């Protein structure tokens, strides 16, 4: 849907922008990606630290793993790509949503206001018994980042990371589909598109929408949907995209 920004004399085309991000955007801040060389899953088998079965088998190991990620998060900052996305949201008058598979808070720290965390949030904890019980989900204060065995959620069960593990439902996917289905522009940054349902969001993007993909590596796009591929790292790729959108007077 096109509307014209009332305040500006030159025609600025206001479009709904939806962005799907993955580990690649945070890689430039120093967070490890999951797959590929140096990927987290090479050092920590995914079935041990990112499945409910792994957690049942060895909760202490899983809690320590996420404590370590939380500690790393304190030492890193949002990068240029996060900052440019926040800038784009401001330019669009807020008509933009970031759907992220990342559990870090770098989009929020960069200034993005509309962020959907499909796979949970590292700075939140919840109940082991009923992870999606809103009464048990809470944000940790900086002094609490080191979760211990014996720390309790509101329902008395062991406090666990608020992370969507493999095999668990993805409660926010419906909201993400709703956003994707209203996109005029869909931007994909730094994801291998290997994990569903996130990778399937593209199929809900309207046929007339423009799709951009930023990644330094080749990415197999499900459904073969044509995309404008910017084969660069997140920050360099975002600079190129910002120039393209500005040239088209989109949200400028
Ligand atoms: P992956 O590790 O699968 O993919 C990271 C992508 O980032 C790859 O396509 C890389 O080429 C790309 N990349 C690397 N460096 C980059 C850079 N500087 N700029 C831009 N892109 C770069 O990570 P995800 O696709 O995010 O789920 O993984 C999806 C989900 O799988 C994660 O949320 C996690 C994982 O298992 C759960 O934990 C449930």
CSV table of C-alpha atoms and ligand atoms in Angstrom, one decimal:
chain,number,residue,atom,x,y,z
A,1,UNK,CA,0.0,0.0,0.0
A,2,UNK,CA,1.4,3.4,-1.0
A,3,UNK,CA,0.8,6.6,0.9
A,4,UNK,CA,2.6,9.9,0.5
A,5,UNK,CA,4.2,11.6,3.4
A,6,UNK,CA,2.1,14.7,4.1
A,7,UNK,CA,4.9,16.9,5.5
A,8,UNK,CA,7.4,16.7,2.7
A,9,UNK,CA,7.2,18.6,-0.5
A,10,UNK,CA,9.2,16.0,-2.5
A,11,UNK,CA,7.2,12.8,-2.9
A,12,UNK,CA,8.4,10.3,-0.4
A,13,UNK,CA,6.9,6.8,-0.8
A,14,UNK,CA,6.0,5.3,2.5
A,15,UNK,CA,6.1,1.6,2.4
A,16,UNK,CA,5.7,-1.2,5.0
A,17,UNK,CA,9.1,-2.7,5.6
A,18,UNK,CA,9.6,-6.1,7.3
A,19,UNK,CA,13.1,-7.4,8.1
A,20,UNK,CA,14.1,-10.9,8.9
A,21,UNK,CA,17.5,-11.2,10.6
A,22,UNK,CA,19.7,-14.1,11.7
A,23,UNK,CA,23.0,-14.7,13.4
A,24,UNK,CA,25.0,-13.1,10.6
A,25,UNK,CA,23.9,-9.6,11.5
A,26,UNK,CA,25.2,-10.0,15.1
A,27,UNK,CA,28.4,-11.7,13.8
A,28,UNK,CA,29.9,-8.3,13.1
A,29,UNK,CA,29.3,-7.4,16.7
A,30,UNK,CA,31.2,-10.4,17.8
A,31,UNK,CA,28.4,-13.0,18.5
A,32,UNK,CA,29.2,-16.4,17.0
A,33,UNK,CA,26.9,-17.7,14.2
A,34,UNK,CA,25.4,-21.2,14.6
A,35,UNK,CA,26.5,-23.0,11.4
A,36,UNK,CA,29.6,-22.8,9.3
A,37,UNK,CA,33.3,-22.4,10.4
A,38,UNK,CA,33.5,-21.2,14.0
A,39,UNK,CA,29.7,-21.8,14.4
A,40,UNK,CA,28.4,-22.4,17.9
A,41,UNK,CA,27.0,-25.8,17.0
A,42,UNK,CA,30.5,-27.1,16.1
A,43,UNK,CA,31.6,-26.6,19.7
A,44,UNK,CA,28.3,-27.2,21.6
A,45,UNK,CA,26.2,-30.0,20.0
A,46,UNK,CA,22.8,-28.6,19.3
A,47,UNK,CA,21.1,-31.6,20.8
A,48,UNK,CA,22.8,-31.0,24.1
A,49,UNK,CA,22.1,-27.3,24.5
A,50,UNK,CA,19.2,-26.4,22.3
A,51,UNK,CA,16.6,-29.2,22.8
A,52,UNK,CA,14.2,-30.0,25.6
A,53,UNK,CA,15.7,-33.5,25.7
A,54,UNK,CA,19.2,-32.1,26.2
A,55,UNK,CA,17.9,-29.8,29.0
A,56,UNK,CA,16.2,-32.8,30.8
A,57,UNK,CA,19.4,-34.8,30.5
A,58,UNK,CA,21.8,-32.1,31.8
A,59,UNK,CA,20.1,-28.9,32.9
A,60,UNK,CA,23.2,-27.6,34.6
A,61,UNK,CA,25.2,-27.7,31.3
A,62,UNK,CA,22.4,-25.9,29.4
A,63,UNK,CA,22.1,-23.2,32.1
A,64,UNK,CA,25.9,-22.6,32.0
A,65,UNK,CA,25.9,-22.4,28.2
A,66,UNK,CA,23.3,-19.6,28.2
A,67,UNK,CA,25.0,-17.9,31.2
A,68,UNK,CA,28.1,-17.8,29.0
A,69,UNK,CA,26.2,-16.3,26.0
A,70,UNK,CA,24.6,-13.7,28.3
A,71,UNK,CA,28.1,-12.8,29.6
A,72,UNK,CA,29.4,-12.4,25.9
A,73,UNK,CA,26.4,-10.2,25.2
A,74,UNK,CA,27.5,-7.7,27.9
A,75,UNK,CA,30.8,-7.2,26.0
A,76,UNK,CA,29.4,-6.4,22.6
A,77,UNK,CA,27.6,-3.5,21.0
A,78,UNK,CA,25.2,-3.1,18.1
A,79,UNK,CA,27.0,-2.6,14.8
A,80,UNK,CA,26.3,-0.4,11.8
A,81,UNK,CA,23.7,-2.7,10.3
A,82,UNK,CA,21.6,-2.7,13.6
A,83,UNK,CA,22.0,1.1,13.7
A,84,UNK,CA,20.9,1.6,10.0
A,85,UNK,CA,17.8,-0.6,10.6
A,86,UNK,CA,16.8,1.6,13.5
A,87,UNK,CA,17.4,4.7,11.3
A,88,UNK,CA,15.2,3.1,8.6
A,89,UNK,CA,12.5,2.5,11.1
A,90,UNK,CA,12.6,6.2,12.1
A,91,UNK,CA,12.5,7.3,8.5
A,92,UNK,CA,9.5,5.1,7.8
A,93,UNK,CA,7.6,6.8,10.7
A,94,UNK,CA,7.7,3.4,12.5
A,95,UNK,CA,6.1,1.5,9.7
A,96,UNK,CA,8.7,-1.3,10.0
A,97,UNK,CA,9.1,-4.5,12.0
A,98,UNK,CA,12.2,-6.6,12.6
A,99,UNK,CA,11.5,-10.3,12.9
A,100,UNK,CA,14.7,-11.7,14.4
A,101,UNK,CA,15.8,-15.3,15.0
A,102,UNK,CA,18.5,-13.8,17.3
A,103,UNK,CA,18.2,-14.0,21.1
A,104,UNK,CA,20.5,-11.0,21.7
A,105,UNK,CA,19.1,-7.5,22.4
A,106,UNK,CA,21.3,-5.7,19.8
A,107,UNK,CA,18.3,-4.5,17.7
A,108,UNK,CA,16.7,-2.9,20.8
A,109,UNK,CA,20.0,-1.4,21.9
A,110,UNK,CA,20.4,0.1,18.4
A,111,UNK,CA,17.0,1.8,18.8
A,112,UNK,CA,14.6,-0.5,16.9
A,113,UNK,CA,11.2,-0.3,18.5
A,114,UNK,CA,9.2,-3.1,16.8
A,115,UNK,CA,11.2,-6.3,17.2
A,116,UNK,CA,9.7,-9.8,17.3
A,117,UNK,CA,12.1,-12.4,18.8
A,118,UNK,CA,11.0,-15.7,17.2
A,119,UNK,CA,13.5,-17.8,19.1
A,120,UNK,CA,13.3,-16.1,22.5
A,121,UNK,CA,15.5,-13.7,24.4
A,122,UNK,CA,18.7,-14.3,26.2
A,123,UNK,CA,18.0,-11.7,28.9
A,124,UNK,CA,14.7,-13.4,29.8
A,125,UNK,CA,14.1,-16.5,31.9
A,126,UNK,CA,11.0,-18.6,32.4
A,127,UNK,CA,9.5,-21.8,34.0
A,128,UNK,CA,10.9,-25.2,33.1
A,129,UNK,CA,7.4,-26.6,33.6
A,130,UNK,CA,5.5,-24.2,31.4
A,131,UNK,CA,7.9,-22.0,29.4
A,132,UNK,CA,5.2,-19.9,27.7
A,133,UNK,CA,3.3,-19.1,30.9
A,134,UNK,CA,3.4,-15.2,30.8
A,135,UNK,CA,3.3,-15.2,34.6
A,136,UNK,CA,6.7,-16.9,34.7
A,137,UNK,CA,8.5,-15.0,32.0
A,138,UNK,CA,10.7,-12.2,33.3
A,139,UNK,CA,13.7,-10.1,32.3
A,140,UNK,CA,16.8,-10.6,34.3
A,141,UNK,CA,18.4,-7.6,36.0
A,142,UNK,CA,22.2,-7.2,35.3
A,143,UNK,CA,23.0,-8.7,38.7
A,144,UNK,CA,21.0,-11.9,37.9
A,145,UNK,CA,22.7,-12.8,34.6
A,146,UNK,CA,24.3,-15.9,36.2
A,147,UNK,CA,21.4,-18.3,36.6
A,148,UNK,CA,22.0,-21.1,39.0
A,149,UNK,CA,20.6,-24.6,39.5
A,150,UNK,CA,18.0,-24.1,42.3
A,151,UNK,CA,16.9,-20.6,41.1
A,152,UNK,CA,13.1,-20.8,40.9
A,153,UNK,CA,10.5,-19.4,38.5
A,154,UNK,CA,7.2,-18.0,39.8
A,155,UNK,CA,5.6,-21.5,39.6
A,156,UNK,CA,8.4,-23.0,41.7
A,157,UNK,CA,10.1,-24.9,38.9
A,158,UNK,CA,13.8,-24.5,37.9
A,159,UNK,CA,14.4,-21.2,36.1
A,160,UNK,CA,15.3,-21.9,32.5
A,161,UNK,CA,16.4,-19.6,29.6
A,162,UNK,CA,13.5,-18.1,27.7
A,163,UNK,CA,14.8,-19.7,24.4
A,164,UNK,CA,12.8,-21.6,21.9
A,165,UNK,CA,14.6,-24.9,21.5
A,166,UNK,CA,14.4,-27.3,18.6
A,167,UNK,CA,11.1,-29.2,18.7
A,168,UNK,CA,9.3,-26.5,20.8
A,169,UNK,CA,6.5,-24.4,19.5
A,170,UNK,CA,7.3,-21.0,18.1
A,171,UNK,CA,4.5,-18.9,19.7
A,172,UNK,CA,5.3,-15.6,17.8
A,173,UNK,CA,5.3,-17.1,14.4
A,174,UNK,CA,1.6,-16.1,13.8
A,175,UNK,CA,2.5,-12.5,14.5
A,176,UNK,CA,5.5,-12.7,12.2
A,177,UNK,CA,3.4,-14.2,9.4
A,178,UNK,CA,0.9,-11.3,9.8
A,179,UNK,CA,3.7,-8.8,9.5
A,180,UNK,CA,5.3,-10.6,6.5
A,181,UNK,CA,1.9,-10.7,4.7
A,182,UNK,CA,1.6,-6.9,4.8
A,183,UNK,CA,5.2,-6.2,3.6
A,184,UNK,CA,5.9,-3.9,0.6
A,185,UNK,CA,9.6,-4.5,1.1
A,186,UNK,CA,11.1,-7.6,2.8
A,187,UNK,CA,14.7,-7.6,3.8
A,188,UNK,CA,16.6,-10.7,4.8
A,189,UNK,CA,20.0,-10.3,6.6
A,190,UNK,CA,22.5,-12.9,7.8
A,191,UNK,CA,20.4,-16.1,8.0
A,192,UNK,CA,21.1,-19.4,6.3
A,193,UNK,CA,17.3,-19.9,6.0
A,194,UNK,CA,17.9,-23.4,7.3
A,195,UNK,CA,15.5,-23.3,10.2
A,196,UNK,CA,11.7,-23.4,10.0
A,197,UNK,CA,9.2,-21.9,10.5
A,198,UNK,CA,11.3,-18.7,10.2
A,199,UNK,CA,12.7,-19.7,6.8
A,200,UNK,CA,9.1,-20.1,5.6
A,201,UNK,CA,8.1,-16.5,6.3
A,202,UNK,CA,9.1,-15.6,2.7
A,203,UNK,CA,6.1,-17.5,1.3
A,204,UNK,CA,3.7,-15.1,3.0
A,205,UNK,CA,5.3,-12.0,1.5
A,206,UNK,CA,3.0,-10.6,-1.2
A,207,UNK,CA,4.0,-11.4,-4.8
A,208,UNK,CA,4.4,-7.7,-5.6
A,209,UNK,CA,6.8,-6.9,-2.7
A,210,UNK,CA,10.5,-6.4,-3.3
A,211,UNK,CA,12.8,-8.8,-1.5
A,212,UNK,CA,16.4,-8.0,-0.7
A,213,UNK,CA,18.8,-10.5,0.8
A,214,UNK,CA,22.1,-9.4,2.4
A,215,UNK,CA,24.7,-12.2,3.1
A,216,UNK,CA,28.4,-12.6,2.2
A,217,UNK,CA,27.7,-16.3,1.3
A,218,UNK,CA,25.4,-17.9,-1.2
A,219,UNK,CA,22.0,-18.6,0.4
A,220,UNK,CA,19.5,-21.2,-0.9
A,221,UNK,CA,16.2,-19.3,-1.0
A,222,UNK,CA,13.2,-21.6,-0.3
A,223,UNK,CA,10.5,-21.6,-3.0
A,224,UNK,CA,13.0,-20.1,-5.4
A,225,UNK,CA,11.4,-16.7,-4.9
A,226,UNK,CA,13.4,-14.0,-6.9
A,227,UNK,CA,15.4,-11.8,-4.5
A,228,UNK,CA,17.8,-8.9,-5.0
A,229,UNK,CA,20.9,-10.5,-3.6
A,230,UNK,CA,23.5,-8.1,-2.0
A,231,UNK,CA,26.4,-10.3,-1.5
A,232,UNK,CA,28.1,-8.4,1.3
A,233,UNK,CA,28.5,-8.4,5.1
A,234,UNK,CA,25.6,-6.9,7.1
A,235,UNK,CA,27.0,-3.4,7.5
A,236,UNK,CA,28.3,-3.0,4.0
A,237,UNK,CA,25.2,-4.5,2.6
A,238,UNK,CA,22.9,-2.2,4.6
A,239,UNK,CA,24.8,0.8,3.4
A,240,UNK,CA,24.2,-0.3,-0.2
A,241,UNK,CA,20.5,-1.0,0.6
A,242,UNK,CA,20.0,2.4,2.3
A,243,UNK,CA,21.4,4.1,-0.9
A,244,UNK,CA,19.1,2.0,-3.1
A,245,UNK,CA,16.0,2.9,-1.0
A,246,UNK,CA,17.1,6.6,-0.8
A,247,UNK,CA,17.5,6.7,-4.6
A,248,UNK,CA,13.9,5.4,-4.9
A,249,UNK,CA,12.7,8.0,-2.3
A,250,UNK,CA,11.5,5.2,-0.1
A,251,UNK,CA,11.1,6.4,3.5
A,252,UNK,CA,13.7,9.1,2.8
B,1,LIG,P1,23.2,-19.6,10.7
B,1,LIG,O1,24.5,-19.7,11.5
B,1,LIG,O2,22.5,-20.8,10.3
B,1,LIG,O3,23.5,-18.6,9.5
B,1,LIG,C1,24.2,-17.4,9.6
B,1,LIG,C2,24.2,-16.7,8.2
B,1,LIG,O4,24.9,-15.5,8.4
B,1,LIG,C3,24.9,-17.5,7.1
B,1,LIG,O5,24.1,-17.4,5.9
B,1,LIG,C4,26.2,-16.7,6.9
B,1,LIG,O6,26.7,-16.7,5.6
B,1,LIG,C5,25.7,-15.3,7.3
B,1,LIG,N1,26.8,-14.4,7.7
B,1,LIG,C6,28.0,-14.6,8.3
B,1,LIG,N2,28.7,-13.5,8.5
B,1,LIG,C7,27.9,-12.5,8.1
B,1,LIG,C8,28.0,-11.1,8.1
B,1,LIG,N3,29.1,-10.5,8.5
B,1,LIG,N4,27.0,-10.3,7.6
B,1,LIG,C9,25.8,-10.9,7.2
B,1,LIG,N5,25.7,-12.3,7.1
B,1,LIG,C10,26.7,-13.0,7.6
B,1,LIG,O7,22.2,-18.7,11.7
B,1,LIG,P2,20.7,-18.5,11.5
B,1,LIG,O8,20.2,-18.6,10.1
B,1,LIG,O9,20.3,-17.2,12.3
B,1,LIG,O10,17.9,-21.4,16.5
B,1,LIG,O11,20.2,-19.7,12.3
B,1,LIG,C11,18.8,-19.8,12.6
B,1,LIG,C12,18.5,-20.5,13.9
B,1,LIG,O12,19.3,-21.7,13.9
B,1,LIG,C13,19.0,-19.8,15.1
B,1,LIG,O13,18.1,-18.8,15.6
B,1,LIG,C14,19.2,-20.9,16.1
B,1,LIG,C15,19.9,-21.8,15.2
B,1,LIG,O14,20.0,-23.1,15.5
B,1,LIG,C16,17.7,-21.8,17.7
B,1,LIG,O15,18.5,-21.8,18.6
B,1,LIG,C17,16.3,-22.3,17.9
